[in-house]
Coordinates of C-alpha atoms in Angstrom, one line a residue:
M1 CA 8.1 -47.2 -2.9
K2 CA 8.1 -44.5 -0.3
R3 CA 11.0 -42.6 1.2
P4 CA 11.0 -39.5 3.5
S5 CA 12.7 -36.2 2.5
R6 CA 16.3 -35.9 3.8
L7 CA 17.3 -33.4 6.4
T8 CA 20.3 -32.4 4.4
A9 CA 18.1 -31.5 1.4
L10 CA 15.9 -29.4 3.7
L11 CA 18.9 -27.6 5.1
L12 CA 20.1 -26.9 1.5
A13 CA 16.7 -25.5 0.6
V14 CA 16.7 -23.2 3.7
A15 CA 20.1 -21.9 2.8
M16 CA 19.0 -21.2 -0.8
L17 CA 16.0 -19.2 0.4
A18 CA 18.2 -17.2 2.7
M19 CA 20.4 -16.0 -0.2
A20 CA 20.4 -12.2 -0.4
A21 CA 20.6 -12.2 -4.2
C22 CA 20.2 -14.7 -7.0
S23 CA 22.0 -15.2 -10.2
R24 CA 20.0 -13.9 -13.2
P25 CA 19.9 -15.6 -16.6
A26 CA 22.6 -14.5 -18.9
E27 CA 21.9 -13.5 -22.5
T28 CA 21.1 -16.8 -24.2
Q29 CA 21.1 -18.0 -27.7
G30 CA 17.6 -18.4 -29.0
P31 CA 16.4 -21.8 -30.3
D32 CA 18.9 -22.5 -33.0
G33 CA 17.0 -24.4 -35.6
G34 CA 20.4 -25.4 -36.9
T35 CA 18.6 -26.3 -40.1
S36 CA 16.1 -24.8 -42.4
T37 CA 14.8 -28.2 -43.5
S38 CA 11.1 -28.0 -43.7
Q39 CA 8.7 -30.6 -42.2
D40 CA 7.3 -31.5 -45.6
G41 CA 9.9 -34.1 -46.3
S42 CA 12.3 -32.0 -48.4
G43 CA 15.4 -33.7 -47.0
Q44 CA 17.3 -36.6 -48.5
G45 CA 16.7 -40.2 -47.7
G46 CA 19.2 -42.6 -46.4
T47 CA 20.9 -43.5 -43.1
G48 CA 24.1 -42.4 -41.6
G49 CA 27.5 -43.0 -43.3
T50 CA 29.6 -41.3 -45.8
D51 CA 28.9 -39.7 -49.2
P52 CA 30.9 -40.7 -52.3
S53 CA 33.6 -38.1 -51.4
G54 CA 34.3 -39.9 -48.2
G55 CA 32.8 -37.2 -45.9
P56 CA 29.7 -37.5 -43.7
R57 CA 26.4 -37.9 -45.5
R58 CA 24.6 -34.6 -45.3
G59 CA 21.1 -33.1 -45.8
P60 CA 20.3 -30.2 -48.2
N61 CA 21.2 -27.6 -45.6
G62 CA 24.4 -29.3 -44.3
E63 CA 22.7 -31.5 -41.7
V64 CA 24.8 -34.5 -40.8
Y65 CA 23.2 -38.0 -40.9
G66 CA 24.0 -40.5 -38.3
G67 CA 25.1 -40.6 -34.7
T68 CA 23.5 -41.4 -31.4
Y69 CA 21.9 -38.7 -29.3
R70 CA 22.6 -39.3 -25.6
M71 CA 20.5 -38.0 -22.8
A72 CA 19.4 -38.9 -19.2
I73 CA 16.1 -39.1 -17.5
G74 CA 15.5 -39.2 -13.7
A75 CA 13.2 -42.2 -13.8
E76 CA 12.0 -44.5 -16.4
P77 CA 8.4 -44.1 -17.6
A78 CA 5.7 -46.3 -16.3
T79 CA 4.6 -46.9 -19.9
M80 CA 5.1 -45.9 -23.5
D81 CA 1.4 -46.1 -24.3
P82 CA 0.3 -42.5 -24.7
Q83 CA -3.3 -43.4 -23.9
L84 CA -2.3 -44.6 -20.4
D85 CA -0.2 -41.6 -19.1
T86 CA -0.3 -37.9 -18.8
T87 CA 3.4 -37.1 -18.2
L88 CA 5.5 -34.9 -20.4
Q89 CA 8.1 -37.6 -20.5
V90 CA 5.8 -40.1 -22.0
Y91 CA 4.3 -37.5 -24.4
R92 CA 7.8 -36.8 -25.7
L93 CA 8.6 -40.4 -26.1
A94 CA 5.3 -40.8 -28.0
R95 CA 6.1 -37.9 -30.3
N96 CA 9.1 -39.9 -31.5
L97 CA 7.5 -43.3 -31.7
F98 CA 4.1 -42.4 -33.1
N99 CA 2.4 -39.8 -35.3
T100 CA -0.9 -37.9 -35.0
L101 CA -3.4 -36.9 -37.7
V102 CA -2.4 -33.3 -37.4
R103 CA 0.5 -31.5 -35.7
Y104 CA 1.9 -28.0 -34.9
R105 CA 4.0 -26.5 -37.7
G106 CA 7.6 -26.1 -36.5
T107 CA 7.8 -23.6 -33.6
T108 CA 4.2 -22.2 -34.1
L109 CA 0.7 -23.1 -32.9
E110 CA -0.5 -23.4 -36.5
L111 CA -1.9 -26.9 -37.3
E112 CA -0.9 -28.8 -40.4
P113 CA -1.5 -32.4 -41.7
E114 CA 0.8 -35.2 -40.4
L115 CA -0.8 -38.6 -41.0
L116 CA -3.5 -36.8 -43.1
A117 CA -3.0 -36.1 -46.8
E118 CA -4.6 -32.6 -46.2
M119 CA -6.4 -30.7 -43.5
P120 CA -10.0 -32.0 -43.0
T121 CA -13.1 -30.2 -44.3
V122 CA -15.7 -29.2 -41.8
S123 CA -19.4 -29.1 -42.2
A124 CA -21.3 -25.8 -42.1
D125 CA -22.7 -26.5 -38.6
G126 CA -19.1 -27.1 -37.3
R127 CA -19.9 -30.7 -36.2
T128 CA -18.7 -33.1 -38.9
Y129 CA -15.1 -33.4 -40.0
S130 CA -14.1 -35.3 -43.2
F131 CA -10.6 -36.8 -43.2
R132 CA -8.3 -38.4 -45.8
L133 CA -5.2 -40.3 -44.7
R134 CA -1.8 -40.3 -46.4
E135 CA -1.4 -43.4 -48.4
G136 CA 1.7 -45.7 -48.1
V137 CA 2.5 -44.8 -44.4
K138 CA 3.8 -47.9 -42.6
F139 CA 4.0 -48.9 -39.0
H140 CA 7.3 -50.1 -37.6
N141 CA 6.2 -53.7 -38.2
G142 CA 5.7 -53.0 -42.0
V143 CA 1.9 -52.9 -41.9
E144 CA 0.3 -50.1 -43.8
L145 CA -1.7 -47.4 -42.0
T146 CA -5.4 -47.4 -42.8
T147 CA -8.7 -46.2 -41.3
K148 CA -8.9 -49.5 -39.5
D149 CA -6.1 -48.2 -37.2
V150 CA -7.7 -44.8 -36.7
K151 CA -11.0 -46.5 -35.7
Y152 CA -9.2 -48.9 -33.4
T153 CA -7.2 -46.1 -31.7
I154 CA -10.2 -43.9 -30.9
E155 CA -12.4 -46.7 -29.8
R156 CA -9.6 -48.2 -27.7
M157 CA -9.3 -44.9 -25.8
L158 CA -13.0 -44.8 -25.1
N159 CA -13.3 -48.5 -24.0
P160 CA -13.6 -48.6 -20.2
A161 CA -11.4 -51.7 -20.2
T162 CA -8.4 -49.7 -21.5
M163 CA -8.6 -47.4 -18.4
A164 CA -7.2 -44.6 -20.5
K165 CA -6.1 -41.4 -18.8
N166 CA -6.9 -39.1 -21.7
T167 CA -10.5 -39.8 -22.8
W168 CA -11.0 -36.0 -23.0
V169 CA -9.2 -36.1 -26.4
F170 CA -12.2 -37.9 -28.0
H171 CA -14.9 -37.2 -25.5
D172 CA -16.7 -34.7 -27.8
I173 CA -17.5 -37.3 -30.5
V174 CA -21.0 -38.5 -30.8
G175 CA -21.3 -41.8 -28.9
A176 CA -18.3 -41.3 -26.6
D177 CA -20.4 -41.2 -23.5
E178 CA -22.1 -44.5 -24.4
M179 CA -18.7 -46.2 -25.0
L180 CA -17.3 -44.8 -21.7
E181 CA -20.3 -46.1 -19.8
G182 CA -19.9 -49.5 -21.4
K183 CA -23.2 -49.2 -23.3
A184 CA -21.7 -49.4 -26.8
T185 CA -18.7 -51.2 -28.3
E186 CA -18.5 -49.0 -31.4
L187 CA -18.4 -45.2 -31.7
A188 CA -21.5 -43.8 -33.3
G189 CA -19.8 -40.6 -34.4
L190 CA -17.0 -42.3 -36.3
K191 CA -17.8 -43.4 -39.9
V192 CA -15.3 -45.2 -42.0
T193 CA -15.9 -44.3 -45.7
G194 CA -13.0 -46.1 -47.3
P195 CA -9.5 -47.5 -46.5
Y196 CA -8.1 -44.0 -46.3
T197 CA -11.2 -41.8 -45.6
F198 CA -13.4 -41.3 -42.6
E199 CA -15.7 -38.8 -40.9
I200 CA -16.1 -37.7 -37.3
T201 CA -19.2 -36.1 -36.0
L202 CA -19.2 -34.1 -32.7
K203 CA -22.0 -33.7 -30.2
E204 CA -21.7 -30.0 -30.5
P205 CA -19.2 -27.6 -32.3
F206 CA -15.9 -27.5 -30.4
G207 CA -13.3 -25.1 -31.8
P208 CA -10.2 -26.8 -30.3
F209 CA -11.1 -30.3 -31.5
L210 CA -8.4 -30.4 -34.2
S211 CA -5.9 -29.3 -31.6
N212 CA -7.0 -32.4 -29.5
L213 CA -5.9 -34.5 -32.5
A214 CA -2.4 -33.0 -32.3
T215 CA -1.8 -34.2 -28.8
A216 CA 0.4 -37.2 -27.9
P217 CA -2.6 -39.2 -26.5
A218 CA -4.2 -39.0 -30.0
S219 CA -1.2 -40.9 -31.5
I220 CA -2.5 -43.5 -34.0
L221 CA -1.8 -47.1 -33.0
P222 CA -1.6 -50.3 -35.1
A223 CA -4.9 -52.0 -34.7
D224 CA -3.9 -55.7 -35.1
Y225 CA -0.6 -55.5 -33.3
A226 CA -1.9 -53.5 -30.4
A227 CA -4.9 -55.8 -29.9
E228 CA -2.6 -58.8 -30.1
K229 CA -0.2 -57.4 -27.6
G230 CA -2.8 -56.2 -25.1
E231 CA -1.1 -54.9 -21.9
A232 CA 2.3 -55.8 -23.3
F233 CA 1.9 -53.0 -25.9
A234 CA 2.9 -50.5 -23.1
R235 CA 6.4 -51.9 -23.1
E236 CA 6.6 -53.1 -26.7
P237 CA 5.1 -50.1 -28.7
V238 CA 4.9 -49.9 -32.5
G239 CA 4.0 -46.7 -34.3
T240 CA 4.7 -44.9 -37.5
G241 CA 7.1 -42.3 -36.0
P242 CA 10.6 -41.4 -37.0
F243 CA 12.1 -43.7 -34.4
K244 CA 11.2 -47.2 -33.2
L245 CA 12.0 -48.9 -29.9
K246 CA 15.2 -51.0 -30.1
E247 CA 15.9 -51.8 -26.4
W248 CA 14.4 -51.2 -23.0
R249 CA 16.5 -52.3 -20.0
P250 CA 14.4 -51.6 -16.9
N251 CA 15.7 -48.7 -14.7
E252 CA 18.8 -48.5 -16.9
L253 CA 18.4 -47.7 -20.6
I254 CA 15.9 -47.0 -23.3
V255 CA 17.2 -47.0 -26.9
L256 CA 15.2 -45.7 -29.9
E257 CA 16.6 -46.4 -33.4
R258 CA 16.0 -44.7 -36.7
N259 CA 12.9 -45.8 -38.7
P260 CA 14.3 -46.4 -42.2
D261 CA 10.8 -46.5 -43.6
Y262 CA 9.6 -43.2 -42.1
F263 CA 7.1 -41.6 -44.5
E264 CA 8.7 -38.1 -44.5
E265 CA 11.7 -38.6 -46.8
G266 CA 15.0 -37.6 -45.3
Y267 CA 14.0 -37.8 -41.7
P268 CA 15.3 -38.4 -39.1
F269 CA 18.9 -37.5 -39.3
L270 CA 20.0 -39.3 -36.1
D271 CA 20.7 -43.1 -36.1
A272 CA 19.5 -43.5 -32.5
I273 CA 18.5 -41.9 -29.2
E274 CA 19.7 -43.2 -25.9
Y275 CA 17.8 -42.4 -22.6
R276 CA 20.0 -43.4 -19.6
V277 CA 18.1 -43.6 -16.3
I278 CA 20.1 -41.6 -13.8
A279 CA 18.1 -40.7 -10.7
D280 CA 20.5 -38.2 -9.1
E281 CA 20.5 -34.7 -10.6
S282 CA 24.1 -33.9 -9.8
T283 CA 25.2 -37.2 -11.4
R284 CA 23.3 -36.3 -14.6
W285 CA 25.0 -32.9 -14.7
L286 CA 28.4 -34.4 -14.1
E287 CA 27.9 -36.8 -17.0
F288 CA 26.8 -33.9 -19.2
E289 CA 29.8 -31.8 -18.2
M290 CA 32.2 -34.7 -19.0
G291 CA 30.7 -34.9 -22.5
N292 CA 28.9 -38.2 -21.9
L293 CA 25.5 -36.7 -22.6
D294 CA 24.5 -34.4 -25.5
S295 CA 21.9 -32.3 -23.5
N296 CA 20.6 -31.9 -20.0
D297 CA 18.4 -29.9 -17.8
I298 CA 20.1 -27.1 -15.9
P299 CA 20.3 -27.7 -12.1
T300 CA 19.7 -24.7 -9.9
V301 CA 23.2 -24.7 -8.5
E302 CA 24.7 -24.9 -12.0
W303 CA 22.8 -22.1 -13.6
E304 CA 25.6 -19.5 -13.6
N305 CA 28.1 -22.1 -14.9
A306 CA 25.8 -23.3 -17.6
T307 CA 24.6 -20.0 -18.9
Q308 CA 27.7 -17.8 -18.5
S309 CA 30.7 -20.1 -19.1
G310 CA 30.2 -20.1 -22.9
R311 CA 31.0 -23.8 -23.0
W312 CA 27.5 -25.0 -24.1
K313 CA 24.5 -24.0 -26.1
I314 CA 21.5 -22.7 -24.2
W315 CA 18.1 -23.5 -25.6
E316 CA 15.2 -21.3 -24.4
T317 CA 11.5 -21.2 -25.2
T318 CA 8.4 -19.7 -23.8
T319 CA 6.0 -22.6 -23.1
L320 CA 2.4 -22.7 -22.1
N321 CA 2.7 -24.0 -18.5
T322 CA 1.5 -23.5 -15.0
Y323 CA 3.1 -24.9 -11.8
Y324 CA 0.6 -25.4 -9.0
L325 CA -0.1 -26.9 -5.6
V326 CA -3.2 -29.1 -5.2
L327 CA -4.8 -29.9 -1.8
N328 CA -7.3 -32.6 -2.7
H329 CA -10.8 -31.5 -1.6
R330 CA -11.5 -35.1 -0.5
F331 CA -8.7 -34.8 2.2
Y332 CA -8.7 -31.0 2.8
P333 CA -12.3 -29.8 2.2
D334 CA -11.9 -26.5 4.1
K335 CA -11.2 -23.6 1.6
R336 CA -9.8 -21.5 4.6
L337 CA -7.0 -24.0 4.9
R338 CA -6.2 -23.8 1.2
E339 CA -6.3 -20.0 1.4
A340 CA -3.8 -20.0 4.3
V341 CA -1.5 -22.3 2.4
S342 CA -1.6 -19.9 -0.6
L343 CA -0.9 -16.9 1.6
A344 CA 2.1 -18.7 3.2
I345 CA 4.0 -19.3 -0.1
D346 CA 6.4 -16.6 -1.3
R347 CA 6.2 -17.3 -5.0
Q348 CA 8.6 -14.6 -6.1
K349 CA 11.3 -15.8 -3.6
I350 CA 11.1 -19.3 -4.8
I351 CA 11.3 -18.2 -8.5
D352 CA 14.3 -16.0 -7.7
T353 CA 16.3 -18.5 -5.5
I354 CA 15.3 -21.9 -7.0
H355 CA 14.3 -21.0 -10.6
N356 CA 17.0 -18.3 -11.1
G357 CA 14.4 -15.7 -11.9
T358 CA 13.2 -17.5 -15.0
G359 CA 9.5 -17.2 -14.3
I360 CA 6.6 -15.1 -13.1
P361 CA 4.1 -15.6 -10.2
A362 CA 0.9 -17.1 -11.5
A363 CA -2.2 -14.9 -11.4
G364 CA -4.4 -17.8 -12.7
L365 CA -4.3 -21.4 -13.8
T366 CA -4.7 -20.9 -17.6
S367 CA -1.2 -20.1 -19.0
P368 CA -0.5 -16.6 -20.3
G369 CA -0.4 -16.6 -24.1
I370 CA -3.7 -18.5 -24.4
V371 CA -6.8 -16.5 -25.5
G372 CA -9.1 -16.4 -22.4
A373 CA -6.4 -16.6 -19.8
L374 CA -7.0 -14.7 -16.6
T375 CA -4.5 -11.9 -17.4
D376 CA -6.0 -9.0 -15.4
A377 CA -6.3 -10.8 -12.1
P378 CA -4.4 -9.2 -9.1
G379 CA -2.3 -12.3 -8.3
F380 CA -2.0 -14.2 -5.0
P381 CA -0.4 -12.2 -2.2
Y382 CA 2.3 -13.4 0.2
D383 CA 1.0 -12.7 3.6
P384 CA 2.3 -15.1 6.3
E385 CA 0.7 -13.0 9.1
R386 CA -2.7 -13.4 7.6
A387 CA -2.0 -17.1 7.1
R388 CA -1.1 -17.5 10.7
Q389 CA -4.3 -15.7 11.7
I390 CA -6.5 -18.0 9.6
I391 CA -4.7 -21.1 11.0
R392 CA -5.2 -20.0 14.6
E393 CA -8.8 -18.9 14.2
N394 CA -9.8 -22.2 12.6
G395 CA -7.8 -24.7 14.7
F396 CA -5.4 -25.7 11.9
E397 CA -2.2 -25.5 14.1
G398 CA 0.0 -28.5 13.7
L399 CA -2.2 -29.9 10.8
T400 CA -0.2 -32.2 8.5
I401 CA -0.5 -31.9 4.7
T402 CA 0.8 -35.0 3.0
A403 CA 2.1 -34.2 -0.5
W404 CA 3.1 -36.9 -2.9
Q405 CA 6.0 -36.5 -5.3
R406 CA 6.7 -38.8 -8.3
D407 CA 10.2 -40.2 -8.3
G408 CA 12.3 -38.3 -10.9
D409 CA 10.1 -35.2 -10.9
K410 CA 12.1 -31.9 -10.6
V411 CA 10.1 -30.5 -7.7
T412 CA 12.2 -31.5 -4.7
D413 CA 13.7 -28.1 -4.1
T414 CA 10.4 -26.3 -4.4
N415 CA 8.7 -28.9 -2.2
L416 CA 11.3 -28.3 0.5
A417 CA 10.9 -24.6 0.2
I418 CA 7.1 -24.9 0.6
Q419 CA 7.7 -27.2 3.5
Q420 CA 9.8 -24.5 5.3
M421 CA 7.3 -21.7 4.5
L422 CA 4.3 -23.7 5.8
A423 CA 6.2 -24.7 8.9
E424 CA 6.7 -20.9 9.7
V425 CA 2.9 -20.5 9.8
G426 CA 2.2 -23.6 11.9
L427 CA 1.5 -26.3 9.3
N428 CA 3.4 -29.6 8.7
Y429 CA 4.1 -30.3 5.0
V430 CA 5.3 -33.9 4.6
V431 CA 6.6 -35.0 1.2
E432 CA 6.4 -38.7 0.2
I433 CA 8.1 -40.0 -3.0
Y434 CA 6.6 -42.8 -5.0
D435 CA 7.5 -44.6 -8.2
S436 CA 5.7 -43.5 -11.4
A437 CA 3.3 -46.4 -11.6
T438 CA 2.1 -46.2 -8.0
Y439 CA 1.7 -42.4 -8.3
A440 CA -0.2 -42.6 -11.5
A441 CA -2.6 -45.3 -10.3
A442 CA -3.3 -43.5 -7.0
R443 CA -3.9 -40.1 -8.7
S444 CA -6.4 -41.6 -11.2
R445 CA -8.4 -42.9 -8.2
G446 CA -8.3 -39.6 -6.5
E447 CA -6.2 -40.9 -3.7
I448 CA -3.3 -38.4 -3.6
P449 CA -3.9 -36.0 -0.6
A450 CA -1.8 -33.2 -2.1
N451 CA 0.8 -32.7 -4.8
Q452 CA 2.9 -30.0 -6.3
G453 CA 3.0 -30.4 -10.1
N454 CA 2.8 -28.6 -13.4
W455 CA 0.6 -28.6 -16.4
Y456 CA 1.9 -28.0 -19.9
A457 CA -0.9 -27.2 -22.3
D458 CA -1.9 -30.1 -24.5
Y459 CA -3.7 -27.6 -26.7
P460 CA -3.8 -23.8 -26.4
D461 CA -7.2 -23.2 -24.9
P462 CA -8.6 -22.6 -21.4
D463 CA -10.6 -25.7 -21.7
N464 CA -7.5 -27.8 -21.4
F465 CA -6.7 -26.3 -18.0
L466 CA -10.2 -25.7 -16.5
W467 CA -12.0 -28.8 -17.7
T468 CA -9.0 -31.0 -16.8
F469 CA -8.8 -29.9 -13.2
F470 CA -12.4 -28.8 -12.3
H471 CA -14.9 -30.7 -14.4
S472 CA -16.3 -33.6 -12.3
S473 CA -15.5 -36.1 -15.1
S474 CA -11.7 -35.5 -14.7
S475 CA -11.2 -33.7 -11.4
T476 CA -11.1 -36.9 -9.5
A477 CA -8.6 -38.5 -11.8
M478 CA -6.3 -35.5 -11.2
S479 CA -6.7 -35.9 -7.4
V480 CA -8.3 -32.4 -7.2
G481 CA -11.7 -33.6 -6.1
V482 CA -14.0 -30.8 -7.4
N483 CA -17.5 -32.0 -8.0
A484 CA -19.9 -29.1 -8.6
P485 CA -22.8 -29.3 -11.1
E486 CA -22.8 -25.5 -11.6
V487 CA -19.1 -25.6 -12.5
D488 CA -19.7 -28.5 -14.9
A489 CA -22.5 -26.6 -16.6
I490 CA -20.4 -23.5 -17.2
L491 CA -17.5 -25.6 -18.6
E492 CA -19.9 -27.6 -20.8
R493 CA -21.4 -24.4 -22.2
A494 CA -18.2 -22.6 -22.8
R495 CA -16.5 -25.3 -24.7
I496 CA -19.1 -25.3 -27.4
D497 CA -19.6 -21.6 -27.6
T498 CA -18.6 -20.1 -30.9
D499 CA -18.7 -16.5 -29.6
V500 CA -15.0 -16.0 -28.7
Q501 CA -15.5 -13.0 -26.5
R502 CA -18.4 -14.5 -24.5
R503 CA -16.5 -17.8 -24.2
S504 CA -13.4 -16.0 -22.9
R505 CA -15.5 -14.0 -20.4
D506 CA -17.1 -17.2 -19.0
Y507 CA -13.8 -18.9 -18.5
Q508 CA -12.3 -15.8 -16.8
E509 CA -15.2 -15.4 -14.5
L510 CA -15.2 -19.0 -13.5
E511 CA -11.5 -19.1 -13.0
R512 CA -11.5 -16.0 -10.8
R513 CA -14.2 -17.5 -8.7
L514 CA -12.6 -20.9 -8.3
L515 CA -9.1 -19.6 -7.5
Y516 CA -9.8 -16.4 -5.6
E517 CA -12.9 -17.3 -3.7
E518 CA -12.8 -21.1 -3.4
Y519 CA -9.0 -21.7 -3.6
A520 CA -10.0 -24.8 -5.5
M521 CA -6.2 -25.2 -6.3
I522 CA -3.2 -23.0 -5.8
P523 CA -1.4 -21.7 -8.9
L524 CA 2.2 -21.0 -8.2
W525 CA 4.2 -19.7 -11.2
H526 CA 4.8 -19.9 -15.0
L527 CA 8.4 -20.7 -16.1
K528 CA 10.3 -20.3 -19.3
S529 CA 11.8 -23.5 -20.4
Y530 CA 15.6 -24.0 -20.7
F531 CA 18.0 -26.8 -21.4
V532 CA 21.6 -27.0 -22.3
S533 CA 23.3 -28.9 -25.0
Q534 CA 26.8 -29.6 -26.3
P535 CA 27.8 -27.0 -28.9
Y536 CA 27.7 -29.6 -31.7
V537 CA 23.9 -30.1 -31.3
H538 CA 21.6 -28.5 -33.9
G539 CA 18.1 -28.6 -35.2
F540 CA 15.7 -28.5 -32.3
Q541 CA 12.3 -27.0 -33.2
L542 CA 10.9 -26.0 -29.8
N543 CA 7.2 -25.6 -29.8
P544 CA 5.2 -23.7 -27.1
V545 CA 3.4 -26.9 -26.2
F546 CA 6.9 -28.3 -25.4
V547 CA 6.2 -31.8 -26.8
Y548 CA 8.9 -31.8 -29.4
D549 CA 10.5 -34.6 -31.4
Y550 CA 14.1 -35.3 -32.5
K551 CA 13.3 -35.8 -36.2
T552 CA 15.1 -32.6 -37.2
V553 CA 17.9 -32.8 -34.6
W554 CA 21.5 -33.5 -35.8
K555 CA 25.1 -33.4 -34.5
D556 CA 28.3 -32.1 -36.1
V557 CA 30.8 -34.7 -37.0
Q558 CA 32.8 -35.6 -33.9

């Protein structure tokens, strides 16, 4: 479905950019864990209700069992199958429905076992990992988790018929290429040694490999059920996670309910999570303000109200993210055009007026906070005069850049701001909005001409940014369109290099060249992440990768 941008929205964006000053974030309450319950299952079992004294059932640190957590999403997901999507929304749903072999501990980037009984051992050459699963873990349908499910999950991802969007997760395993090319039906580098034990052998050592296994696309699926369901699994998922799917009313409501057989005793605290589909941002905010939602994103126009009124709890975290603009090389092959577009965008003004000063202009693609990020680069200047000169000298006047936006994405205001800035230097920037399924399918085929989006790190390594957008094996699927053998060679060498300093230097040199000489894509800014909740909400454990679950969340008695 396609609809044009509205004139009224454009006028609003123009007015916002003309503001002489912007509201700054108030002093906020840091992430209130609300509970010191650990992730090792030290809570108490049971569902909501009352204890023998007649009060609410509570956990060991006063957490309240029971209740439904209510939130809204701008558009329903195209799928709940984490192998078939790359959006943060689907990853967050997956984090509640499924589990991974390892996970990040609380609010840190330290890995710990989840479906594993212990962290794996690694061979001296760094290539072979030996795993042992927890015993007694059950899927939502009552079937016990075994290595059969692990084998199925990994091989399903690498089966070309699956058309998975996240094959990079397992691409480093021996035999992955043969499976992806349809030359093998089993993965040579995966060896099942027992019902709960298995080994994985990599083509070459790859330090971030265990971090790959903590990502939502690496969620372990139930072999027999998923195979039986086929394509229907995307809307009828079954996992081992703290919640299970209860109801999905298209374009209206998604309900997850507590998994009473969850393997971590005492979790989750909530009885259910409701996701209401509300397309309009102002309507979502009104529903939150009226108390009909337990948490919500903060609209730009409500920033001061949300952060300074004292009515709500503000949750803040520094996440590993980069917001960017891509001009697909297939449609816009001239780097001079991409340079002119970059020069025409006043990043700081957009941060100040639309994002309430909660970010910094990007100097690179890899997010700050990651070892190997391009932290000493000069940044991208705002120089509209130079942009106009490039456009005049190269005959780009009046050129139309067609940018796709996924319905429900929170980039409308920034797209309209970019539209105005490019108009001022002689370019037409047209925004077309498509539903999630159409958008995802077109992007995977490399058919989106341009798009403004964001990338939240799946794992904290430059490889996750640079390989994803610039390696020929994935650049097309991101609708970037880079296909350069010399770039591939550098990325392939760096990802297996065990010398941290040399590896970081290679990534930085490549990133500097691609962004400052080729303008292969246009980094925009990095944002802190905020949302607002009712004061009775507690227990979020906000991780820098920003794919958190609701296992530890609870609500005061209402």
